[in-house]
PDB file of C-alpha atoms in Angstrom:
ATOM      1  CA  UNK A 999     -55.759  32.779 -96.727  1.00  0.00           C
ATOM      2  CA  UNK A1000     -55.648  31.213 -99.957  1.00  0.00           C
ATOM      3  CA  UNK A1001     -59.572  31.409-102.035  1.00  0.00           C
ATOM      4  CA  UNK A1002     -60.928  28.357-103.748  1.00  0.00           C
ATOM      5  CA  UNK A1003     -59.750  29.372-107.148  1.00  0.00           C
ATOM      6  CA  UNK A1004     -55.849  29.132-105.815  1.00  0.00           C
ATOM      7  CA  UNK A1005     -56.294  25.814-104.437  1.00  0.00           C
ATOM      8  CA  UNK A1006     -55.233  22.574-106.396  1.00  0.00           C
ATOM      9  CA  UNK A1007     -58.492  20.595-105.181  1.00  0.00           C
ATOM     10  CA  UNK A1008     -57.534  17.553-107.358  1.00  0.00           C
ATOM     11  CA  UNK A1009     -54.025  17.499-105.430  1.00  0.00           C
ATOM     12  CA  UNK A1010     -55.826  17.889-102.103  1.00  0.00           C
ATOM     13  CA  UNK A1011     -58.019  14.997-102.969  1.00  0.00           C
ATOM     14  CA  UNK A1012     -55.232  12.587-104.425  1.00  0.00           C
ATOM     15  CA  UNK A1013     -53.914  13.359-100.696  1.00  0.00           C
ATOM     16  CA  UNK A1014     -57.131  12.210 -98.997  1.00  0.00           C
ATOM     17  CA  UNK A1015     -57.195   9.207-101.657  1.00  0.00           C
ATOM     18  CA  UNK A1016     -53.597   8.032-100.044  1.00  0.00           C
ATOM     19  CA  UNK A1017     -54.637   9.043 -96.760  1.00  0.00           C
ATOM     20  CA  UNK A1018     -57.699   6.534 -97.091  1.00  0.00           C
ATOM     21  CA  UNK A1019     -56.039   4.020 -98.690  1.00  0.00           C
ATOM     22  CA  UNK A1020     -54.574   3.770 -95.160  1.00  0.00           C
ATOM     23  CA  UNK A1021     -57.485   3.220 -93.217  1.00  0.00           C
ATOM     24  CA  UNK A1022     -58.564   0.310 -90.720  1.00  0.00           C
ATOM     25  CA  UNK A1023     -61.632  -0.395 -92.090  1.00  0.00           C
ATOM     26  CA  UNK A1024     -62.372  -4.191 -91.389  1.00  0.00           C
ATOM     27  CA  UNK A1025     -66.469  -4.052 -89.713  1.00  0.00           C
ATOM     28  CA  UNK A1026     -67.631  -0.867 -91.876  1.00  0.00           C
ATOM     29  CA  UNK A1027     -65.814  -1.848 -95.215  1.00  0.00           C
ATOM     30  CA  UNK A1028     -66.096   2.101 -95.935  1.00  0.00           C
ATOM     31  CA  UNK A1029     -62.601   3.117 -96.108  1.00  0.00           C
ATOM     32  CA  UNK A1030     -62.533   6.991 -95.625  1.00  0.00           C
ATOM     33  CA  UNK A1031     -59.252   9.787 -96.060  1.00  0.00           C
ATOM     34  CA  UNK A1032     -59.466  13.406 -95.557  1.00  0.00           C
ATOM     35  CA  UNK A1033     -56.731  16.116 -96.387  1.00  0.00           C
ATOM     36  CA  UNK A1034     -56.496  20.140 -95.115  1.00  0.00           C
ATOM     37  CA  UNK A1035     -54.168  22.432 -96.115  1.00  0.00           C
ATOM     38  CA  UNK A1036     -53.122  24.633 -92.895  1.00  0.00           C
ATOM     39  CA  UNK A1037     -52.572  28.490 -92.875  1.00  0.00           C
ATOM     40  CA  UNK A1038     -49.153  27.996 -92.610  1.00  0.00           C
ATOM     41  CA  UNK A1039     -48.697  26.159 -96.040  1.00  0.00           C
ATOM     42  CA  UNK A1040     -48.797  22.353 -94.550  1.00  0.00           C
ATOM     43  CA  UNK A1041     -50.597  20.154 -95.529  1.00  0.00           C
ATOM     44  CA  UNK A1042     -51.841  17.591 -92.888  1.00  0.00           C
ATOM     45  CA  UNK A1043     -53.880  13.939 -93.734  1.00  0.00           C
ATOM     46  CA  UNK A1044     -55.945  11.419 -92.076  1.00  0.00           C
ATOM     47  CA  UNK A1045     -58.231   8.262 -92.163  1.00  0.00           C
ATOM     48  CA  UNK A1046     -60.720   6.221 -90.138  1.00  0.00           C
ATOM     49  CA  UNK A1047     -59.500   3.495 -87.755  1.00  0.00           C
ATOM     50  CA  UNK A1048     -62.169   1.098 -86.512  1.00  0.00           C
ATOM     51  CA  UNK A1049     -62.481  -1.170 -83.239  1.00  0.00           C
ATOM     52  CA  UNK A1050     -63.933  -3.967 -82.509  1.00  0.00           C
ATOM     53  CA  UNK A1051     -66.311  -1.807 -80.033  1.00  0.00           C
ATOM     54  CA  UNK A1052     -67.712   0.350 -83.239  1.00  0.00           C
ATOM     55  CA  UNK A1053     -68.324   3.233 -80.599  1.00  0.00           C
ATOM     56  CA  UNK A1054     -64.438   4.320 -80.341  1.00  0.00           C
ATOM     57  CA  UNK A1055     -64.050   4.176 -83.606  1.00  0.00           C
ATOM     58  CA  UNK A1056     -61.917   7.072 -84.715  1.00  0.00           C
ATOM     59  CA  UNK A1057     -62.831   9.267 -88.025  1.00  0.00           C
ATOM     60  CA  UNK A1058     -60.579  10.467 -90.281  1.00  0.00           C
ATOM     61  CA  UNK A1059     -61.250  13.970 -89.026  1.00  0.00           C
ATOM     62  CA  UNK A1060     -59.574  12.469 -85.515  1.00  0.00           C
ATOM     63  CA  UNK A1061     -56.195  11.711 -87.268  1.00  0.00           C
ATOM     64  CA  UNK A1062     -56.533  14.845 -89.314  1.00  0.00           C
ATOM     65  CA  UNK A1063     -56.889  17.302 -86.155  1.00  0.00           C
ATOM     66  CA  UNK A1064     -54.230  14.882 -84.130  1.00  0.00           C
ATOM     67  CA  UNK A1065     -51.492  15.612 -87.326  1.00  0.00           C
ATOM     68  CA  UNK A1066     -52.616  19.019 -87.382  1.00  0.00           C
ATOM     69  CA  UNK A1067     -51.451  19.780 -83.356  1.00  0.00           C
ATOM     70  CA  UNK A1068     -48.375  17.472 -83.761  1.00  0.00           C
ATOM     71  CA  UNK A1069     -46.894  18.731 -86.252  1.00  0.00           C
ATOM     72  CA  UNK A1070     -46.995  22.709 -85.058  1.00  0.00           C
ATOM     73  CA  UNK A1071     -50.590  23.412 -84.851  1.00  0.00           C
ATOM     74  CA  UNK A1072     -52.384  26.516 -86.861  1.00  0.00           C
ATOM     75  CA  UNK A1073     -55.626  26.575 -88.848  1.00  0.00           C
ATOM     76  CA  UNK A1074     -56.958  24.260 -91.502  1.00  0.00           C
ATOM     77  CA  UNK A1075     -58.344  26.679 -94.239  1.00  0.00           C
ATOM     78  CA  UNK A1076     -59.474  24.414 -96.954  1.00  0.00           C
ATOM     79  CA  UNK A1077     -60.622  20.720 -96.580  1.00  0.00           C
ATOM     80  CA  UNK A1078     -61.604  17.134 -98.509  1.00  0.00           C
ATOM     81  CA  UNK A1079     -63.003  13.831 -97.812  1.00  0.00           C
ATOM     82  CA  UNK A1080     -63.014  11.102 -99.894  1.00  0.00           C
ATOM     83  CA  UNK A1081     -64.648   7.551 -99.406  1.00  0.00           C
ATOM     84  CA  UNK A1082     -63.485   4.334-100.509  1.00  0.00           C
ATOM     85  CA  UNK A1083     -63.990   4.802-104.442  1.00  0.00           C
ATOM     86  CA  UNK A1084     -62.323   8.491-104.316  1.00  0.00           C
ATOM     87  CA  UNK A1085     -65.290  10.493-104.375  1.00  0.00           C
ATOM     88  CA  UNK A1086     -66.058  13.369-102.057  1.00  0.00           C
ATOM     89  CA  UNK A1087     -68.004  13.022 -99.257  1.00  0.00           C
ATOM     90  CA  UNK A1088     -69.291  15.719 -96.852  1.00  0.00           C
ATOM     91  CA  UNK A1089     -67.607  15.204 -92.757  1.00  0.00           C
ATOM     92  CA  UNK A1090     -70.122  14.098 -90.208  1.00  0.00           C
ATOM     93  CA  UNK A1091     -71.841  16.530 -87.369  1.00  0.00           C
ATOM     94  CA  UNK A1092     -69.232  14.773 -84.880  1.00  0.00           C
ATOM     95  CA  UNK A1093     -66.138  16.138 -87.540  1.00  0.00           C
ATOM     96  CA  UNK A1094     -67.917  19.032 -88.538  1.00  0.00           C
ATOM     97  CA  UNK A1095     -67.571  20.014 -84.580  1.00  0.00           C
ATOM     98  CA  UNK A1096     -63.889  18.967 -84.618  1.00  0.00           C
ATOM     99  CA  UNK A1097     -63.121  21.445 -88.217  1.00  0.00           C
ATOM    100  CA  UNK A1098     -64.539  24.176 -86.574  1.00  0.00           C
ATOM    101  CA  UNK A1099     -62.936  24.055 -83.319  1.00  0.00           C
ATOM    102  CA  UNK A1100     -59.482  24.003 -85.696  1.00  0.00           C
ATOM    103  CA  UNK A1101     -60.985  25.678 -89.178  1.00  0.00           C
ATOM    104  CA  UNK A1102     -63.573  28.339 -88.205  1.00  0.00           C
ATOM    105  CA  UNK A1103     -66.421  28.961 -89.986  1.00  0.00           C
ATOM    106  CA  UNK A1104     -64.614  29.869 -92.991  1.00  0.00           C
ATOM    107  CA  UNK A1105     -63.260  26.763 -93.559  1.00  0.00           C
ATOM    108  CA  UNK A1106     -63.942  25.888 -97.171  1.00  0.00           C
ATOM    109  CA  UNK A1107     -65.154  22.230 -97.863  1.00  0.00           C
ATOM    110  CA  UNK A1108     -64.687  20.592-100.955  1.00  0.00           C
ATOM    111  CA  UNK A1109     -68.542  18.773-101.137  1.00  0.00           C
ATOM    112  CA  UNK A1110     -69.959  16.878-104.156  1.00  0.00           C
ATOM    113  CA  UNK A1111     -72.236  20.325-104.449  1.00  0.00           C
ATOM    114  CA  UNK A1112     -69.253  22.360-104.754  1.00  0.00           C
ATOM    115  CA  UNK A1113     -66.511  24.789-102.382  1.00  0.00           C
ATOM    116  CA  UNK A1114     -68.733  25.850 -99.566  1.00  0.00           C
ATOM    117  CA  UNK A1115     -67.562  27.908 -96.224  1.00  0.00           C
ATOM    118  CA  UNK A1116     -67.957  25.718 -93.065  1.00  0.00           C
ATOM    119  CA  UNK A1117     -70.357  28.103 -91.946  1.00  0.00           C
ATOM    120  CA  UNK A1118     -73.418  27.115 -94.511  1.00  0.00           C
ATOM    121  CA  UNK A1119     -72.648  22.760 -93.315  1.00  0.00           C
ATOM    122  CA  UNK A1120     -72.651  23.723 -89.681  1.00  0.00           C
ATOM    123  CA  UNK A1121     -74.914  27.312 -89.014  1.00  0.00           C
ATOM    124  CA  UNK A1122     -75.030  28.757 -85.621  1.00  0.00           C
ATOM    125  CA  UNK A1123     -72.474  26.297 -84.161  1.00  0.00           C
ATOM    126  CA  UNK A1124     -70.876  26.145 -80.268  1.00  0.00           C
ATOM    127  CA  UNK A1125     -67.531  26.810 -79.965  1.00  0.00           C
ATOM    128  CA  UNK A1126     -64.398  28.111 -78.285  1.00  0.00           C
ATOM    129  CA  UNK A1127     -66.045  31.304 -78.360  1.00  0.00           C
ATOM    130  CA  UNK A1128     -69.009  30.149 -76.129  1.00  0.00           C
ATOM    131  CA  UNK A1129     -66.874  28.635 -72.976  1.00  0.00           C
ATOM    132  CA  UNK A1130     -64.838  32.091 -72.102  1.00  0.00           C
ATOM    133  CA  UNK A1131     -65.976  34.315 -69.640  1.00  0.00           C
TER     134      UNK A1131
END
């Protein structure tokens, strides 16, 4: 896995920047675009699509994850979001659920306080882990 230090972050985030520039936005007006880079060296995008019935709604972490399994699957190991102006924004609990069901807990997140693991924006979470017998 590549560390923080490795990782072009500003690339990454000109990714989520196009990716939100993409988004079907039209009730919130808050455009949003996320980017991961996978284990494998992809890198997959995606933004928020609204509905007319707010509650199905899709985030950008949707898209992301969707990209992610269509296009070979693997393991997002570092991750952006951006809102409408470019600037980094930190995933919902609802995405946070969906990065660690395809991240892990060490995930890294770019946040506006920095690279931190998923682990320290989502402690002692439920996942895959919890539903085998």
């Amino acid at each position: 896995m590549t560390g923080p230090a490795t990782v072009d972050w500003a690339a990454l985030r000109e990714e989520a920047r196009a990716a939100m520039s993409r988004a079907y936005a039209p009730y919130s007006g808050y455009p949003v675009g996320v980017a991961a880079l996978v284990d494998d060296g992809r890198t997959v995008t995606g933004c928020n699509v609204e509905n007319a019935s707010y509650g199905i709604s899709l985030c950008a972490e949707c898209g992301l994850v969707s990209q992610l399994q269509n296009t070979g699957g693997g393991r997002l190991t570092h991750f952006t979001c951006v809102d409408g102006n470019g600037d980094v924004l930190v995933p919902c609990g609802r995405c946070r659920q969906l990065l660690y069901e395809f991240g892990g807990p060490h995930l890294l997140l770019e946040t506006p306080a920095g690279i931190v693991p998923l682990s320290a924006m989502l402690p002692q979470p439920f996942g895959p882990d919890h539903l085998t017998t």
